[in-house]
PDB file of C-alpha atoms in Angstrom:
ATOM      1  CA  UNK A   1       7.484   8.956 -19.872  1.00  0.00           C
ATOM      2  CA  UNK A   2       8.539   7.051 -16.939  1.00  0.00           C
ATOM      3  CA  UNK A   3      11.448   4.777 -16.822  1.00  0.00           C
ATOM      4  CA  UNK A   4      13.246   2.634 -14.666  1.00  0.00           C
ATOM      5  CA  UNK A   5      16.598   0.850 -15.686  1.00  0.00           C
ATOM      6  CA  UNK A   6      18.882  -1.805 -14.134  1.00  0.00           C
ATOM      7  CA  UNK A   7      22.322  -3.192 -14.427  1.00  0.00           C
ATOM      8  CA  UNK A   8      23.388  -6.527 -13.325  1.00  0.00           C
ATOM      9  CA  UNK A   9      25.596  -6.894 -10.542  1.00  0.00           C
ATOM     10  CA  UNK A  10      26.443 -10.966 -10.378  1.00  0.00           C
ATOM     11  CA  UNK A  11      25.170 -13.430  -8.505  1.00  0.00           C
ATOM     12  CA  UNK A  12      21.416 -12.031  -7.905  1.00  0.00           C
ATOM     13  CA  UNK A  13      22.520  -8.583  -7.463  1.00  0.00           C
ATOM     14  CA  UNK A  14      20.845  -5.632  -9.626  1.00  0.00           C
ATOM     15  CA  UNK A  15      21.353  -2.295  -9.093  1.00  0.00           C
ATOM     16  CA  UNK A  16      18.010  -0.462 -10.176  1.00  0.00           C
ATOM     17  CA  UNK A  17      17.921   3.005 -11.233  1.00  0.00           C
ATOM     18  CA  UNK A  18      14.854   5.263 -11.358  1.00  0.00           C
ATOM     19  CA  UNK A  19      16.109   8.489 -12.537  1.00  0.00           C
ATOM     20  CA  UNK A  20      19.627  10.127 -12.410  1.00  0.00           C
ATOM     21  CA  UNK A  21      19.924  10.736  -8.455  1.00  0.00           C
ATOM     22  CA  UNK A  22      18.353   7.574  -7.409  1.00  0.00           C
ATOM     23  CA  UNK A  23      18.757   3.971  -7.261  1.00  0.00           C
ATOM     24  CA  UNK A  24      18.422   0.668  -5.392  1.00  0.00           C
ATOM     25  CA  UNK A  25      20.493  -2.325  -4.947  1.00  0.00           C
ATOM     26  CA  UNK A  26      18.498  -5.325  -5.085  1.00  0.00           C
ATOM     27  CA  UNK A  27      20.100  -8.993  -3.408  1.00  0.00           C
ATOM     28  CA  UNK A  28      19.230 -11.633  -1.722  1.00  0.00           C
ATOM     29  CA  UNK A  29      19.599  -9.629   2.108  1.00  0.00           C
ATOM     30  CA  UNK A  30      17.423  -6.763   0.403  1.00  0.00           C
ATOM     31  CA  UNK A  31      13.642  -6.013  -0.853  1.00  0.00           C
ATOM     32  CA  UNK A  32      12.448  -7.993  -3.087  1.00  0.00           C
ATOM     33  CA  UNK A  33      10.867  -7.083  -6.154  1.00  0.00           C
ATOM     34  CA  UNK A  34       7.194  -7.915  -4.414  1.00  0.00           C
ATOM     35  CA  UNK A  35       7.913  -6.354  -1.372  1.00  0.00           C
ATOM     36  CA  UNK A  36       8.404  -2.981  -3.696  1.00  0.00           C
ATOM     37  CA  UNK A  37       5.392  -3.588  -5.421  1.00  0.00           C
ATOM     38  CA  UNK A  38       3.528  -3.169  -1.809  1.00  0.00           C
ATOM     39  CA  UNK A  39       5.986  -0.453  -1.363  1.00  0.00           C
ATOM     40  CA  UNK A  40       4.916   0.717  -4.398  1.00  0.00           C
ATOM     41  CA  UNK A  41       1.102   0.479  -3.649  1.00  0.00           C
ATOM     42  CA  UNK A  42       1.145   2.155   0.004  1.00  0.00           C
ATOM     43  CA  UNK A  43       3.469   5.133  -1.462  1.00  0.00           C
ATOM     44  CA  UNK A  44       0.401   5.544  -4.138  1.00  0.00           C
ATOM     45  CA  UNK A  45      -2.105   5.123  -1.851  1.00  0.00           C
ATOM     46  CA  UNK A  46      -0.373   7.101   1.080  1.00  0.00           C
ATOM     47  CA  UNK A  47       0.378  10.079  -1.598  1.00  0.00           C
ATOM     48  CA  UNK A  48      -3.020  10.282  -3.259  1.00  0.00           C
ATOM     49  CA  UNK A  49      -4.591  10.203   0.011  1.00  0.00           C
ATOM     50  CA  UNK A  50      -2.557  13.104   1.354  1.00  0.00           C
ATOM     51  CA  UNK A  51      -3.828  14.786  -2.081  1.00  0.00           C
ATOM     52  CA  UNK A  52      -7.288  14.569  -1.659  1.00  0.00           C
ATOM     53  CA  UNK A  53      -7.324  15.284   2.042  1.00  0.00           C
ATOM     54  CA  UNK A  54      -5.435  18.727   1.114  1.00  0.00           C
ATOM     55  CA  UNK A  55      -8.182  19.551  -1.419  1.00  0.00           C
ATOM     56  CA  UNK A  56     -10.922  18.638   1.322  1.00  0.00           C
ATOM     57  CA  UNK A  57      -8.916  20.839   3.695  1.00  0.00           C
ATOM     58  CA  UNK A  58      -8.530  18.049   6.330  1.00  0.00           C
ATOM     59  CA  UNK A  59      -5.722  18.423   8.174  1.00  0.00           C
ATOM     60  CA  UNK A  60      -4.159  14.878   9.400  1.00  0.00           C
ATOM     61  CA  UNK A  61      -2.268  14.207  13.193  1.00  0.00           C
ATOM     62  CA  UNK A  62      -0.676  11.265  11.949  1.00  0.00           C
ATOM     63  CA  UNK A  63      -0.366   8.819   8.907  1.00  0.00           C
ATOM     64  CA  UNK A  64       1.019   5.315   8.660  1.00  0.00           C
ATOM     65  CA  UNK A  65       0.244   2.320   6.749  1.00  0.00           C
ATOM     66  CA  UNK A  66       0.651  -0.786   6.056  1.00  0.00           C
ATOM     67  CA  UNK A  67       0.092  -3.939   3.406  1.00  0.00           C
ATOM     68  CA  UNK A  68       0.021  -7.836   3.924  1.00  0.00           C
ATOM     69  CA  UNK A  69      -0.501  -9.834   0.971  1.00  0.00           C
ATOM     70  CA  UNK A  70      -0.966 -13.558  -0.008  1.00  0.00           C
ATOM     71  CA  UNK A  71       0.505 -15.639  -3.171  1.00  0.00           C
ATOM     72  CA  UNK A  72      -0.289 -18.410  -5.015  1.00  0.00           C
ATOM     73  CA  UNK A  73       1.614 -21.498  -4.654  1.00  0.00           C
ATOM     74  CA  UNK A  74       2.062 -22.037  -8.360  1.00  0.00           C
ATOM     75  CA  UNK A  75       4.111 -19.359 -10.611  1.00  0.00           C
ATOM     76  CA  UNK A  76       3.992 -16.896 -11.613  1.00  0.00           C
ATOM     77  CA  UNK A  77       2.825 -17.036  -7.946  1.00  0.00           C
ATOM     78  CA  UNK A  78       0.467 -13.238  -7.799  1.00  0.00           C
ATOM     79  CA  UNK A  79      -0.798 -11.628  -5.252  1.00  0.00           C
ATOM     80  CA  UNK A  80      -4.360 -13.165  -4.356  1.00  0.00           C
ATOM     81  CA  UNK A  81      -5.556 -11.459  -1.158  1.00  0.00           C
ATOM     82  CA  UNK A  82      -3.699  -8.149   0.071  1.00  0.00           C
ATOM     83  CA  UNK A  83      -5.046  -5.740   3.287  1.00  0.00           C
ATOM     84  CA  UNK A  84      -4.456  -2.822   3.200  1.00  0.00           C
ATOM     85  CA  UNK A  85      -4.365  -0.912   6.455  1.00  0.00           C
ATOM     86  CA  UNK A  86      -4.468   3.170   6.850  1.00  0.00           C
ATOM     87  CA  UNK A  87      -3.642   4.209  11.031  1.00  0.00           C
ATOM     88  CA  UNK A  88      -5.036   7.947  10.745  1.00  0.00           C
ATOM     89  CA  UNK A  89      -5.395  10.575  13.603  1.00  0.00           C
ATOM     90  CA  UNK A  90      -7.514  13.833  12.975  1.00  0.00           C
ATOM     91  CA  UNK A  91      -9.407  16.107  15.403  1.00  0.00           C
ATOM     92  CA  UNK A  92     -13.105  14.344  16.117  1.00  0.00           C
ATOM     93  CA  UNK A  93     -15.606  15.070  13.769  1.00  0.00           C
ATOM     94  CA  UNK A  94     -13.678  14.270  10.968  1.00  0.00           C
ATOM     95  CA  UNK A  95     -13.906  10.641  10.556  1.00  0.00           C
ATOM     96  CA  UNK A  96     -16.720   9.953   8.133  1.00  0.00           C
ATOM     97  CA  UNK A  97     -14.476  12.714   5.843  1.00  0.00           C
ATOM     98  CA  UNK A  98     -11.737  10.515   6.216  1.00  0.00           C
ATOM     99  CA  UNK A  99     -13.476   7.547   5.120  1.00  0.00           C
ATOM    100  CA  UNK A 100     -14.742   9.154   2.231  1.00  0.00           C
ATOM    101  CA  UNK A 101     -11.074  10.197   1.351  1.00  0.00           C
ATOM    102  CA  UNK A 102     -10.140   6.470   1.651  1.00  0.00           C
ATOM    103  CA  UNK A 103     -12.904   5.338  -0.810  1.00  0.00           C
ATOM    104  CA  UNK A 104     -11.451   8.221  -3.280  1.00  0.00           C
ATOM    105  CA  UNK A 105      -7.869   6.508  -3.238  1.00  0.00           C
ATOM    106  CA  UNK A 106      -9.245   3.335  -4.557  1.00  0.00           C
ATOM    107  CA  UNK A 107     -10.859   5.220  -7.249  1.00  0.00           C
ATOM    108  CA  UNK A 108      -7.572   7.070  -8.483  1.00  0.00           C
ATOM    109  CA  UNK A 109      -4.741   5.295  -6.920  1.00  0.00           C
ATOM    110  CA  UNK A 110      -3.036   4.399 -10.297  1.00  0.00           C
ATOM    111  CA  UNK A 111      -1.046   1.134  -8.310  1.00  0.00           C
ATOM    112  CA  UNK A 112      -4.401   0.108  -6.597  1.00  0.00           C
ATOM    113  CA  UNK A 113      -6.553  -0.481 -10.172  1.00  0.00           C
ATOM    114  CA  UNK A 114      -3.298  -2.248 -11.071  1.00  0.00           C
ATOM    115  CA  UNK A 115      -3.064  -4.536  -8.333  1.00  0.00           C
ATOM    116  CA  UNK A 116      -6.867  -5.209  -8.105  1.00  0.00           C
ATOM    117  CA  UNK A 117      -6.336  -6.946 -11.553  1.00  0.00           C
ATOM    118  CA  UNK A 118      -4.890  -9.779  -9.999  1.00  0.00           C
ATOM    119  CA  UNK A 119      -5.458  -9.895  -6.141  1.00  0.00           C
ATOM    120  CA  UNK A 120      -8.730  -9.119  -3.841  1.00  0.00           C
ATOM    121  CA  UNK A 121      -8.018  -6.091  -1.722  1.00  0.00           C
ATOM    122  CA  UNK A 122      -9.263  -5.254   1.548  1.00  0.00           C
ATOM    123  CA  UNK A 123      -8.956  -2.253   2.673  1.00  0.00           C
ATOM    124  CA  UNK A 124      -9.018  -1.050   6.244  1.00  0.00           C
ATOM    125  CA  UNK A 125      -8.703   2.175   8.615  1.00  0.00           C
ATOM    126  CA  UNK A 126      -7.816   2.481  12.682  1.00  0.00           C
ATOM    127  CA  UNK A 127      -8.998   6.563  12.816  1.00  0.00           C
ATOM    128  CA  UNK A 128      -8.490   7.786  16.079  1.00  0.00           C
ATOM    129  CA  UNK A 129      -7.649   4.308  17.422  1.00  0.00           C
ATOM    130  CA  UNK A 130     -11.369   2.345  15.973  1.00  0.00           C
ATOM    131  CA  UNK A 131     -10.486   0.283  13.379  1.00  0.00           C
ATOM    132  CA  UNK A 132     -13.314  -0.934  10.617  1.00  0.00           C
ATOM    133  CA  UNK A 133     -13.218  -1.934   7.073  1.00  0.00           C
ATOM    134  CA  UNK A 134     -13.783   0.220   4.233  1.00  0.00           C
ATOM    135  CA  UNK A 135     -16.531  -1.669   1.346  1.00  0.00           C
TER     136      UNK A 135
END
């Protein structure tokens, strides 16, 4: 079972703990609590990625990402329309793997299928400096 607790600080200060060694002070000057969901959703997507690429024996140059995301003016104010963007270097010939590996994180990415509930999701790759979108 996962779990995640947090105390109140004052003012609009929490400190959030997610296990015993780790925690995170949340305020005004810090994340907030929708910029860790897109944390949240590029650590999935980065770590399941790195998973599958390992079991397809592709070995990776480089790895960043990143996520953009719009809101709705009205609350609760979700997530409507978020890109997703993958920056990957491998040796040539490995692209179309890659892409394949990208399609695979949408399918178990536990974070994606949750955010897809609410918001559109477009997800794109830059491999080896071309950039196109992933349908």
């Amino acid at each position: 079972m996962q779990k995640v607790s947090s105390v109140w600080q004052g003012g609009q200060k929490n400190s959030v703990f997610f296990n015993q060694d780790v925690n995170l002070h949340i305020d005004e000057k810090g994340p907030r609590p929708t910029d860790l969901l897109l944390a949240g959703l590029i650590g999935c997507s980065q770590g399941v990625f790195l998973e599958i690429i390992e079991k397809m024996r592709i070995k990776v140059k480089s790895i960043s990402m990143e996520a953009e995301a719009e809101r709705e003016p009205e609350p609760p104010k979700l997530f409507s329309k978020i890109a997703l963007n993958y920056h990957i270097e491998v040796n040539e010939g490995l692209e179309s793997k890659v892409v394949r590996a990208i399609k695979l994180v949408e399918q178990y990415c536990t974070v994606f299928n949750i955010m897809k509930l609410s918001a559109d999701i477009e997800v794109s790759c830059s491999i080896n400096g071309v950039k196109q979108l992933i349908d």
